[in-house]
Amino acid sequence: MNRDYLQDALHTFNGGNWYGWKKEDDEGNKIPNSERMQYQYIKIIKDGATMPSEADVNAKIQELKAEESNQAVKSYITKRKTAYPPIGDQLDMLWHSIDKNPDLKTQYFDFYEAIKAVKVKYGKDD
Amino acid sequence: MAITKVNNRSINRAAGQWRLSANQSSLDSLDFITNNWEQADTNYSNIGSAMSESSGVFTFPETGVYLIEFVWTGNGGAQDQTYLGGNIYATVNDSSYSKVTASISGADSNANDIYFTNSASYMFDVTSTSTHKIKFAVEGQNDGITALGNTGDNRTVATFIRLGDT
């Protein structure tokens, strides 16, 4: 189901649950079902509620969309963060990849040699 | 009044459908749905006498045995909802309401803003139109529930069908 941004935006005004939709226009003509849920047909059903301007409602809709977009970005960042292997494992994989390639050994000489020196000093049989 | 013959008996048939025309948000568990009920009017009009409604209380147009169907579509809000459901409440004294149907469906405990639908059904012997009434409520693990409404299509909807005399 697609999110109903207009209604979600309207609920942020007047403490929520303040509006309904007109079924008839000012001349008493039935408004087609598919056309009712527009700003122009909002009716206030809550005491003390005031009608926000259409510009304010549209601004709120854009704000909700931006918020949702930010949450989607945060969502993939969090998923990746928890799925990555530990940093130590990542560096070890990197070192072994370099170890298999003479060109990379030269290109990343300092990194490769520093790790290798530790591996030699403390061999697996130690 | 629509007269129908069933087993050679004439009964006054009536049927009507009401829906939520706009979202009702920030509902706590067991809150009644009180706002924006409207008679559905998408390619449809009421058969027989119509129910009446005020602040979520439904009153019957005449005595009889009624089948009541309550379907609601909603959103669980920002909190976890391991269950969500819809309840039908009835009174026989126009005062104290009892839960007469509880319909609970499973939801997701780790997903916020989960959408779901739920249905409940109840047959009610309405012996008095002044004392026998109906209300509808939502139920969830946590608060912050939204019942979805729309004036173009049915999302949260209650159907009342008069089956026969009391």
PDB file of C-alpha atoms in Angstrom:
ATOM      1  CA  MET A   1       0.000   0.000   0.000  1.00  0.00           C
ATOM      2  CA  ASN A   2       1.375   3.395  -0.939  1.00  0.00           C
ATOM      3  CA  ARG A   3       1.832   5.800   1.911  1.00  0.00           C
ATOM      4  CA  ASP A   4      -0.887   8.448   2.108  1.00  0.00           C
ATOM      5  CA  TYR A   5       1.331  11.495   2.554  1.00  0.00           C
ATOM      6  CA  LEU A   6      -1.542  13.975   2.520  1.00  0.00           C
ATOM      7  CA  GLN A   7      -3.312  12.336   5.456  1.00  0.00           C
ATOM      8  CA  ASP A   8      -0.059  11.721   7.318  1.00  0.00           C
ATOM      9  CA  ALA A   9       0.747  15.417   6.902  1.00  0.00           C
ATOM     10  CA  LEU A  10      -2.721  16.542   8.015  1.00  0.00           C
ATOM     11  CA  HIS A  11      -2.425  14.499  11.204  1.00  0.00           C
ATOM     12  CA  THR A  12       0.604  16.542  12.242  1.00  0.00           C
ATOM     13  CA  PHE A  13      -1.612  19.625  12.634  1.00  0.00           C
ATOM     14  CA  ASN A  14      -4.047  20.352  15.461  1.00  0.00           C
ATOM     15  CA  GLY A  15      -2.956  17.322  17.478  1.00  0.00           C
ATOM     16  CA  GLY A  16      -4.277  14.896  14.845  1.00  0.00           C
ATOM     17  CA  ASN A  17      -7.743  13.493  14.129  1.00  0.00           C
ATOM     18  CA  TRP A  18      -9.136  16.926  13.319  1.00  0.00           C
ATOM     19  CA  TYR A  19     -10.346  16.634   9.742  1.00  0.00           C
ATOM     20  CA  GLY A  20     -12.743  14.802   7.487  1.00  0.00           C
ATOM     21  CA  TRP A  21     -13.681  15.072   3.821  1.00  0.00           C
ATOM     22  CA  LYS A  22     -16.670  16.779   2.275  1.00  0.00           C
ATOM     23  CA  LYS A  23     -18.923  14.470   0.259  1.00  0.00           C
ATOM     24  CA  GLU A  24     -20.807  17.310  -1.411  1.00  0.00           C
ATOM     25  CA  ASP A  25     -19.646  20.623  -2.811  1.00  0.00           C
ATOM     26  CA  ASP A  26     -21.087  23.991  -1.789  1.00  0.00           C
ATOM     27  CA  GLU A  27     -23.947  23.564  -4.293  1.00  0.00           C
ATOM     28  CA  GLY A  28     -24.922  20.208  -2.823  1.00  0.00           C
ATOM     29  CA  ASN A  29     -23.524  18.159  -5.691  1.00  0.00           C
ATOM     30  CA  LYS A  30     -21.931  14.856  -4.833  1.00  0.00           C
ATOM     31  CA  ILE A  31     -18.155  15.028  -5.159  1.00  0.00           C
ATOM     32  CA  PRO A  32     -16.902  11.923  -6.996  1.00  0.00           C
ATOM     33  CA  ASN A  33     -15.252   9.460  -4.605  1.00  0.00           C
ATOM     34  CA  SER A  34     -11.917   9.660  -6.354  1.00  0.00           C
ATOM     35  CA  GLU A  35     -11.779  13.457  -6.066  1.00  0.00           C
ATOM     36  CA  ARG A  36     -12.754  14.046  -2.453  1.00  0.00           C
ATOM     37  CA  MET A  37      -9.442  13.673  -0.736  1.00  0.00           C
ATOM     38  CA  GLN A  38      -7.968  16.995  -1.727  1.00  0.00           C
ATOM     39  CA  TYR A  39      -7.072  20.044   0.311  1.00  0.00           C
ATOM     40  CA  GLN A  40     -10.081  21.986  -0.990  1.00  0.00           C
ATOM     41  CA  TYR A  41     -12.524  19.407   0.409  1.00  0.00           C
ATOM     42  CA  ILE A  42     -11.149  19.197   3.952  1.00  0.00           C
ATOM     43  CA  LYS A  43     -13.686  19.806   6.686  1.00  0.00           C
ATOM     44  CA  ILE A  44     -12.806  20.446  10.325  1.00  0.00           C
ATOM     45  CA  ILE A  45     -14.397  18.013  12.797  1.00  0.00           C
ATOM     46  CA  LYS A  46     -12.529  18.894  15.976  1.00  0.00           C
ATOM     47  CA  ASP A  47     -13.391  21.795  18.242  1.00  0.00           C
ATOM     48  CA  GLY A  48     -10.676  24.416  18.285  1.00  0.00           C
ATOM     49  CA  ALA A  49      -8.868  23.072  15.236  1.00  0.00           C
ATOM     50  CA  THR A  50      -7.779  25.556  12.598  1.00  0.00           C
ATOM     51  CA  MET A  51      -7.211  25.001   8.911  1.00  0.00           C
ATOM     52  CA  PRO A  52      -3.525  24.952   8.002  1.00  0.00           C
ATOM     53  CA  SER A  53      -2.672  26.680   4.749  1.00  0.00           C
ATOM     54  CA  GLU A  54      -2.239  24.548   1.670  1.00  0.00           C
ATOM     55  CA  ALA A  55       1.386  25.694   1.502  1.00  0.00           C
ATOM     56  CA  ASP A  56       1.996  24.482   5.054  1.00  0.00           C
ATOM     57  CA  VAL A  57       0.418  21.123   4.253  1.00  0.00           C
ATOM     58  CA  ASN A  58       2.532  20.754   1.116  1.00  0.00           C
ATOM     59  CA  ALA A  59       5.651  21.706   3.052  1.00  0.00           C
ATOM     60  CA  LYS A  60       4.842  19.035   5.622  1.00  0.00           C
ATOM     61  CA  ILE A  61       4.373  16.450   2.867  1.00  0.00           C
ATOM     62  CA  GLN A  62       7.831  17.278   1.503  1.00  0.00           C
ATOM     63  CA  GLU A  63       9.251  17.067   5.019  1.00  0.00           C
ATOM     64  CA  LEU A  64       7.743  13.592   5.525  1.00  0.00           C
ATOM     65  CA  LYS A  65       9.107  12.418   2.187  1.00  0.00           C
ATOM     66  CA  ALA A  66      12.577  13.717   3.039  1.00  0.00           C
ATOM     67  CA  GLU A  67      12.382  12.082   6.460  1.00  0.00           C
ATOM     68  CA  GLU A  68      11.431   8.772   4.881  1.00  0.00           C
ATOM     69  CA  SER A  69      14.270   9.055   2.405  1.00  0.00           C
ATOM     70  CA  ASN A  70      16.754   9.733   5.228  1.00  0.00           C
ATOM     71  CA  GLN A  71      15.438   6.742   7.147  1.00  0.00           C
ATOM     72  CA  ALA A  72      15.932   4.540   4.092  1.00  0.00           C
ATOM     73  CA  VAL A  73      19.549   5.701   3.866  1.00  0.00           C
ATOM     74  CA  LYS A  74      20.070   5.077   7.583  1.00  0.00           C
ATOM     75  CA  SER A  75      18.516   1.679   7.174  1.00  0.00           C
ATOM     76  CA  TYR A  76      21.062   0.451   4.605  1.00  0.00           C
ATOM     77  CA  ILE A  77      23.950   1.955   6.555  1.00  0.00           C
ATOM     78  CA  THR A  78      22.903   0.056   9.671  1.00  0.00           C
ATOM     79  CA  LYS A  79      22.400  -3.195   7.781  1.00  0.00           C
ATOM     80  CA  ARG A  80      25.813  -2.970   6.165  1.00  0.00           C
ATOM     81  CA  LYS A  81      27.521  -2.041   9.417  1.00  0.00           C
ATOM     82  CA  THR A  82      26.246  -5.145  11.161  1.00  0.00           C
ATOM     83  CA  ALA A  83      26.914  -7.414   8.169  1.00  0.00           C
ATOM     84  CA  TYR A  84      30.543  -6.484   7.494  1.00  0.00           C
ATOM     85  CA  PRO A  85      33.213  -8.858   8.887  1.00  0.00           C
ATOM     86  CA  PRO A  86      35.359  -7.471  11.743  1.00  0.00           C
ATOM     87  CA  ILE A  87      37.950  -4.890  10.692  1.00  0.00           C
ATOM     88  CA  GLY A  88      40.801  -7.289  11.601  1.00  0.00           C
ATOM     89  CA  ASP A  89      39.378  -9.947   9.277  1.00  0.00           C
ATOM     90  CA  GLN A  90      38.982  -7.404   6.506  1.00  0.00           C
ATOM     91  CA  LEU A  91      42.642  -6.318   6.826  1.00  0.00           C
ATOM     92  CA  ASP A  92      43.788  -9.935   6.881  1.00  0.00           C
ATOM     93  CA  MET A  93      41.866 -10.631   3.666  1.00  0.00           C
ATOM     94  CA  LEU A  94      43.441  -7.555   2.144  1.00  0.00           C
ATOM     95  CA  TRP A  95      46.961  -8.652   3.162  1.00  0.00           C
ATOM     96  CA  HIS A  96      46.459 -12.135   1.697  1.00  0.00           C
ATOM     97  CA  SER A  97      45.231 -10.645  -1.569  1.00  0.00           C
ATOM     98  CA  ILE A  98      48.376  -8.494  -1.756  1.00  0.00           C
ATOM     99  CA  ASP A  99      50.515 -11.509  -0.845  1.00  0.00           C
ATOM    100  CA  LYS A 100      49.299 -13.299  -4.003  1.00  0.00           C
ATOM    101  CA  ASN A 101      50.168 -10.439  -6.332  1.00  0.00           C
ATOM    102  CA  PRO A 102      53.796  -9.185  -6.816  1.00  0.00           C
ATOM    103  CA  ASP A 103      52.627  -5.885  -8.265  1.00  0.00           C
ATOM    104  CA  LEU A 104      50.447  -5.176  -5.241  1.00  0.00           C
ATOM    105  CA  LYS A 105      53.300  -6.133  -2.918  1.00  0.00           C
ATOM    106  CA  THR A 106      55.348  -3.370  -4.497  1.00  0.00           C
ATOM    107  CA  GLN A 107      52.476  -0.918  -4.598  1.00  0.00           C
ATOM    108  CA  TYR A 108      51.582  -1.418  -0.935  1.00  0.00           C
ATOM    109  CA  PHE A 109      55.093  -2.231   0.233  1.00  0.00           C
ATOM    110  CA  ASP A 110      55.009  -0.592   3.683  1.00  0.00           C
ATOM    111  CA  PHE A 111      51.641  -2.079   4.639  1.00  0.00           C
ATOM    112  CA  TYR A 112      52.569  -5.534   3.301  1.00  0.00           C
ATOM    113  CA  GLU A 113      55.998  -5.667   4.945  1.00  0.00           C
ATOM    114  CA  ALA A 114      54.803  -4.359   8.305  1.00  0.00           C
ATOM    115  CA  ILE A 115      52.207  -7.133   8.570  1.00  0.00           C
ATOM    116  CA  LYS A 116      54.559  -9.745   7.176  1.00  0.00           C
ATOM    117  CA  ALA A 117      57.231  -8.843   9.750  1.00  0.00           C
ATOM    118  CA  VAL A 118      54.782  -9.633  12.545  1.00  0.00           C
ATOM    119  CA  LYS A 119      53.743 -12.899  10.896  1.00  0.00           C
ATOM    120  CA  VAL A 120      57.395 -13.959  10.565  1.00  0.00           C
ATOM    121  CA  LYS A 121      58.271 -12.925  14.101  1.00  0.00           C
ATOM    122  CA  TYR A 122      55.361 -14.874  15.547  1.00  0.00           C
ATOM    123  CA  GLY A 123      54.922 -17.878  13.262  1.00  0.00           C
ATOM    124  CA  LYS A 124      51.955 -20.232  13.509  1.00  0.00           C
ATOM    125  CA  ASP A 125      54.142 -22.879  15.177  1.00  0.00           C
ATOM    126  CA  ASP A 126      55.184 -20.526  18.005  1.00  0.00           C
TER     127      ASP A 126
ATOM    128  CA  MET B   1     -38.034  -1.505   3.696  1.00  0.00           C
ATOM    129  CA  ALA B   2     -36.902  -4.391   1.467  1.00  0.00           C
ATOM    130  CA  ILE B   3     -39.171  -7.426   1.859  1.00  0.00           C
ATOM    131  CA  THR B   4     -37.615 -10.827   1.164  1.00  0.00           C
ATOM    132  CA  LYS B   5     -39.268 -14.254   1.439  1.00  0.00           C
ATOM    133  CA  VAL B   6     -37.237 -16.932   3.202  1.00  0.00           C
ATOM    134  CA  ASN B   7     -38.876 -20.333   3.777  1.00  0.00           C
ATOM    135  CA  ASN B   8     -42.227 -18.721   3.019  1.00  0.00           C
ATOM    136  CA  ARG B   9     -41.657 -16.159   5.754  1.00  0.00           C
ATOM    137  CA  SER B  10     -41.422 -12.505   4.879  1.00  0.00           C
ATOM    138  CA  ILE B  11     -38.555 -10.677   6.490  1.00  0.00           C
ATOM    139  CA  ASN B  12     -37.516  -7.091   6.327  1.00  0.00           C
ATOM    140  CA  ARG B  13     -34.117  -7.220   4.746  1.00  0.00           C
ATOM    141  CA  ALA B  14     -31.720  -4.384   5.413  1.00  0.00           C
ATOM    142  CA  ALA B  15     -28.053  -3.988   4.662  1.00  0.00           C
ATOM    143  CA  GLY B  16     -25.698  -1.112   5.054  1.00  0.00           C
ATOM    144  CA  GLN B  17     -22.014  -0.448   4.938  1.00  0.00           C
ATOM    145  CA  TRP B  18     -20.064   2.189   6.830  1.00  0.00           C
ATOM    146  CA  ARG B  19     -16.448   3.089   6.462  1.00  0.00           C
ATOM    147  CA  LEU B  20     -13.839   5.325   7.939  1.00  0.00           C
ATOM    148  CA  SER B  21     -13.476   8.250   5.573  1.00  0.00           C
ATOM    149  CA  ALA B  22     -10.159   9.506   6.950  1.00  0.00           C
ATOM    150  CA  ASN B  23      -7.317   8.034   8.956  1.00  0.00           C
ATOM    151  CA  GLN B  24      -7.738   7.968  12.713  1.00  0.00           C
ATOM    152  CA  SER B  25      -4.269   8.094  14.226  1.00  0.00           C
ATOM    153  CA  SER B  26      -2.615   7.849  17.649  1.00  0.00           C
ATOM    154  CA  LEU B  27      -5.022   5.176  18.815  1.00  0.00           C
ATOM    155  CA  ASP B  28      -4.103   3.386  22.004  1.00  0.00           C
ATOM    156  CA  SER B  29      -4.825  -0.300  22.342  1.00  0.00           C
ATOM    157  CA  LEU B  30      -8.550  -0.814  23.032  1.00  0.00           C
ATOM    158  CA  ASP B  31      -9.447   2.693  21.872  1.00  0.00           C
ATOM    159  CA  PHE B  32     -12.750   2.978  20.058  1.00  0.00           C
ATOM    160  CA  ILE B  33     -12.874   4.316  16.534  1.00  0.00           C
ATOM    161  CA  THR B  34     -14.984   7.419  16.974  1.00  0.00           C
ATOM    162  CA  ASN B  35     -14.274   9.808  14.115  1.00  0.00           C
ATOM    163  CA  ASN B  36     -15.183  10.059  10.470  1.00  0.00           C
ATOM    164  CA  TRP B  37     -17.535   7.142  10.021  1.00  0.00           C
ATOM    165  CA  GLU B  38     -19.548   7.643   6.833  1.00  0.00           C
ATOM    166  CA  GLN B  39     -21.989   5.564   4.850  1.00  0.00           C
ATOM    167  CA  ALA B  40     -20.076   4.039   1.970  1.00  0.00           C
ATOM    168  CA  ASP B  41     -21.270   5.437  -1.335  1.00  0.00           C
ATOM    169  CA  THR B  42     -18.920   4.054  -3.961  1.00  0.00           C
ATOM    170  CA  ASN B  43     -21.295   2.463  -6.492  1.00  0.00           C
ATOM    171  CA  TYR B  44     -23.601   1.515  -3.646  1.00  0.00           C
ATOM    172  CA  SER B  45     -26.538   2.698  -1.602  1.00  0.00           C
ATOM    173  CA  ASN B  46     -28.187   1.287   1.492  1.00  0.00           C
ATOM    174  CA  ILE B  47     -30.811  -1.467   1.312  1.00  0.00           C
ATOM    175  CA  GLY B  48     -33.763  -0.898   3.596  1.00  0.00           C
ATOM    176  CA  SER B  49     -33.529   1.258   6.694  1.00  0.00           C
ATOM    177  CA  ALA B  50     -30.104   2.668   7.452  1.00  0.00           C
ATOM    178  CA  MET B  51     -28.075   2.422  10.616  1.00  0.00           C
ATOM    179  CA  SER B  52     -27.279   5.681  12.340  1.00  0.00           C
ATOM    180  CA  GLU B  53     -23.955   6.612  13.902  1.00  0.00           C
ATOM    181  CA  SER B  54     -22.707   9.172  16.358  1.00  0.00           C
ATOM    182  CA  SER B  55     -19.161   9.355  17.742  1.00  0.00           C
ATOM    183  CA  GLY B  56     -18.576   5.739  16.826  1.00  0.00           C
ATOM    184  CA  VAL B  57     -21.791   4.397  18.381  1.00  0.00           C
ATOM    185  CA  PHE B  58     -23.975   2.537  15.883  1.00  0.00           C
ATOM    186  CA  THR B  59     -27.712   2.417  16.415  1.00  0.00           C
ATOM    187  CA  PHE B  60     -30.005  -0.026  14.633  1.00  0.00           C
ATOM    188  CA  PRO B  61     -33.009   1.199  12.640  1.00  0.00           C
ATOM    189  CA  GLU B  62     -35.265  -1.639  13.788  1.00  0.00           C
ATOM    190  CA  THR B  63     -35.175  -4.738  15.927  1.00  0.00           C
ATOM    191  CA  GLY B  64     -33.987  -8.013  14.404  1.00  0.00           C
ATOM    192  CA  VAL B  65     -31.057 -10.352  14.161  1.00  0.00           C
ATOM    193  CA  TYR B  66     -28.096  -8.701  12.492  1.00  0.00           C
ATOM    194  CA  LEU B  67     -24.819  -9.961  11.097  1.00  0.00           C
ATOM    195  CA  ILE B  68     -22.059  -7.452  11.732  1.00  0.00           C
ATOM    196  CA  GLU B  69     -18.754  -7.642   9.916  1.00  0.00           C
ATOM    197  CA  PHE B  70     -15.881  -5.413  10.888  1.00  0.00           C
ATOM    198  CA  VAL B  71     -12.784  -5.225   8.704  1.00  0.00           C
ATOM    199  CA  TRP B  72     -10.087  -2.784   9.467  1.00  0.00           C
ATOM    200  CA  THR B  73      -6.860  -1.922   7.776  1.00  0.00           C
ATOM    201  CA  GLY B  74      -4.265  -0.129   9.778  1.00  0.00           C
ATOM    202  CA  ASN B  75      -0.727   0.758  10.565  1.00  0.00           C
ATOM    203  CA  GLY B  76       1.014  -0.351  13.756  1.00  0.00           C
ATOM    204  CA  GLY B  77       2.917   2.897  14.187  1.00  0.00           C
ATOM    205  CA  ALA B  78       6.439   3.423  15.435  1.00  0.00           C
ATOM    206  CA  GLN B  79       6.456   0.715  18.077  1.00  0.00           C
ATOM    207  CA  ASP B  80       6.742  -3.051  17.796  1.00  0.00           C
ATOM    208  CA  GLN B  81       3.421  -4.847  17.414  1.00  0.00           C
ATOM    209  CA  THR B  82       3.551  -8.598  17.951  1.00  0.00           C
ATOM    210  CA  TYR B  83      -0.219  -8.649  17.577  1.00  0.00           C
ATOM    211  CA  LEU B  84      -2.905  -6.345  16.269  1.00  0.00           C
ATOM    212  CA  GLY B  85      -6.602  -6.839  16.170  1.00  0.00           C
ATOM    213  CA  GLY B  86     -10.071  -5.445  15.979  1.00  0.00           C
ATOM    214  CA  ASN B  87     -12.839  -5.905  18.495  1.00  0.00           C
ATOM    215  CA  ILE B  88     -16.606  -5.530  18.358  1.00  0.00           C
ATOM    216  CA  TYR B  89     -18.281  -4.198  21.478  1.00  0.00           C
ATOM    217  CA  ALA B  90     -22.004  -4.398  22.171  1.00  0.00           C
ATOM    218  CA  THR B  91     -24.315  -2.984  24.773  1.00  0.00           C
ATOM    219  CA  VAL B  92     -27.779  -4.237  25.665  1.00  0.00           C
ATOM    220  CA  ASN B  93     -28.525  -1.416  28.106  1.00  0.00           C
ATOM    221  CA  ASP B  94     -27.209   1.625  26.203  1.00  0.00           C
ATOM    222  CA  SER B  95     -24.558   2.012  28.861  1.00  0.00           C
ATOM    223  CA  SER B  96     -21.974  -0.670  29.523  1.00  0.00           C
ATOM    224  CA  TYR B  97     -20.267  -2.205  26.515  1.00  0.00           C
ATOM    225  CA  SER B  98     -18.839  -5.721  26.445  1.00  0.00           C
ATOM    226  CA  LYS B  99     -16.344  -7.142  24.021  1.00  0.00           C
ATOM    227  CA  VAL B 100     -18.343  -9.636  21.954  1.00  0.00           C
ATOM    228  CA  THR B 101     -15.752 -10.449  19.308  1.00  0.00           C
ATOM    229  CA  ALA B 102     -11.986 -10.296  19.626  1.00  0.00           C
ATOM    230  CA  SER B 103     -10.032 -10.866  16.471  1.00  0.00           C
ATOM    231  CA  ILE B 104      -6.278 -10.817  16.793  1.00  0.00           C
ATOM    232  CA  SER B 105      -3.776 -11.395  14.045  1.00  0.00           C
ATOM    233  CA  GLY B 106      -0.024 -11.761  14.187  1.00  0.00           C
ATOM    234  CA  ALA B 107       2.196  -8.877  13.276  1.00  0.00           C
ATOM    235  CA  ASP B 108       5.934  -8.325  13.274  1.00  0.00           C
ATOM    236  CA  SER B 109       7.811  -7.590  16.451  1.00  0.00           C
ATOM    237  CA  ASN B 110      10.737  -5.982  14.684  1.00  0.00           C
ATOM    238  CA  ALA B 111       9.180  -3.872  11.975  1.00  0.00           C
ATOM    239  CA  ASN B 112       7.903  -0.384  12.602  1.00  0.00           C
ATOM    240  CA  ASP B 113       4.992   1.057  10.675  1.00  0.00           C
ATOM    241  CA  ILE B 114       3.751  -2.384   9.731  1.00  0.00           C
ATOM    242  CA  TYR B 115       0.521  -2.485   7.708  1.00  0.00           C
ATOM    243  CA  PHE B 116      -2.071  -5.160   8.334  1.00  0.00           C
ATOM    244  CA  THR B 117      -5.728  -6.007   8.015  1.00  0.00           C
ATOM    245  CA  ASN B 118      -8.013  -7.756  10.416  1.00  0.00           C
ATOM    246  CA  SER B 119     -11.622  -8.909  10.443  1.00  0.00           C
ATOM    247  CA  ALA B 120     -14.199  -9.662  13.091  1.00  0.00           C
ATOM    248  CA  SER B 121     -17.748 -10.969  12.866  1.00  0.00           C
ATOM    249  CA  TYR B 122     -20.710 -10.983  15.240  1.00  0.00           C
ATOM    250  CA  MET B 123     -24.409 -11.854  15.142  1.00  0.00           C
ATOM    251  CA  PHE B 124     -26.514  -9.657  17.384  1.00  0.00           C
ATOM    252  CA  ASP B 125     -30.132 -10.175  18.404  1.00  0.00           C
ATOM    253  CA  VAL B 126     -31.323  -6.599  18.642  1.00  0.00           C
ATOM    254  CA  THR B 127     -34.483  -6.739  20.739  1.00  0.00           C
ATOM    255  CA  SER B 128     -34.514  -3.002  21.364  1.00  0.00           C
ATOM    256  CA  THR B 129     -33.178  -0.224  19.177  1.00  0.00           C
ATOM    257  CA  SER B 130     -32.770   2.104  22.132  1.00  0.00           C
ATOM    258  CA  THR B 131     -30.617  -0.201  24.251  1.00  0.00           C
ATOM    259  CA  HIS B 132     -28.752  -2.454  21.791  1.00  0.00           C
ATOM    260  CA  LYS B 133     -25.811  -0.709  20.157  1.00  0.00           C
ATOM    261  CA  ILE B 134     -22.396  -1.414  18.716  1.00  0.00           C
ATOM    262  CA  LYS B 135     -18.932   0.126  18.801  1.00  0.00           C
ATOM    263  CA  PHE B 136     -15.616  -0.901  17.267  1.00  0.00           C
ATOM    264  CA  ALA B 137     -12.149  -0.822  18.825  1.00  0.00           C
ATOM    265  CA  VAL B 138      -8.581  -1.559  17.841  1.00  0.00           C
ATOM    266  CA  GLU B 139      -6.181  -3.612  19.904  1.00  0.00           C
ATOM    267  CA  GLY B 140      -2.426  -3.977  19.757  1.00  0.00           C
ATOM    268  CA  GLN B 141       0.659  -4.789  21.788  1.00  0.00           C
ATOM    269  CA  ASN B 142       1.482  -1.102  21.921  1.00  0.00           C
ATOM    270  CA  ASP B 143      -0.187   2.257  21.393  1.00  0.00           C
ATOM    271  CA  GLY B 144       0.208   4.609  18.441  1.00  0.00           C
ATOM    272  CA  ILE B 145      -2.012   2.652  16.054  1.00  0.00           C
ATOM    273  CA  THR B 146      -3.613   4.195  12.971  1.00  0.00           C
ATOM    274  CA  ALA B 147      -6.874   2.974  11.469  1.00  0.00           C
ATOM    275  CA  LEU B 148      -6.792   3.778   7.779  1.00  0.00           C
ATOM    276  CA  GLY B 149      -9.710   5.608   6.224  1.00  0.00           C
ATOM    277  CA  ASN B 150     -10.547   6.795   2.767  1.00  0.00           C
ATOM    278  CA  THR B 151     -13.663   8.347   1.302  1.00  0.00           C
ATOM    279  CA  GLY B 152     -13.055   6.838  -2.120  1.00  0.00           C
ATOM    280  CA  ASP B 153     -12.532   3.186  -1.204  1.00  0.00           C
ATOM    281  CA  ASN B 154     -13.111   0.936   1.793  1.00  0.00           C
ATOM    282  CA  ARG B 155     -10.202   0.418   4.188  1.00  0.00           C
ATOM    283  CA  THR B 156     -11.789   0.277   7.594  1.00  0.00           C
ATOM    284  CA  VAL B 157     -15.355  -0.847   7.070  1.00  0.00           C
ATOM    285  CA  ALA B 158     -18.339  -2.148   9.028  1.00  0.00           C
ATOM    286  CA  THR B 159     -21.174  -4.033   7.346  1.00  0.00           C
ATOM    287  CA  PHE B 160     -24.602  -4.530   8.940  1.00  0.00           C
ATOM    288  CA  ILE B 161     -27.014  -7.057   7.466  1.00  0.00           C
ATOM    289  CA  ARG B 162     -30.428  -7.705   8.931  1.00  0.00           C
ATOM    290  CA  LEU B 163     -31.000 -11.453   8.657  1.00  0.00           C
ATOM    291  CA  GLY B 164     -34.451 -11.721  10.174  1.00  0.00           C
ATOM    292  CA  ASP B 165     -36.775 -10.902  12.996  1.00  0.00           C
ATOM    293  CA  THR B 166     -35.727 -11.139  16.601  1.00  0.00           C
TER     294      THR B 166
END
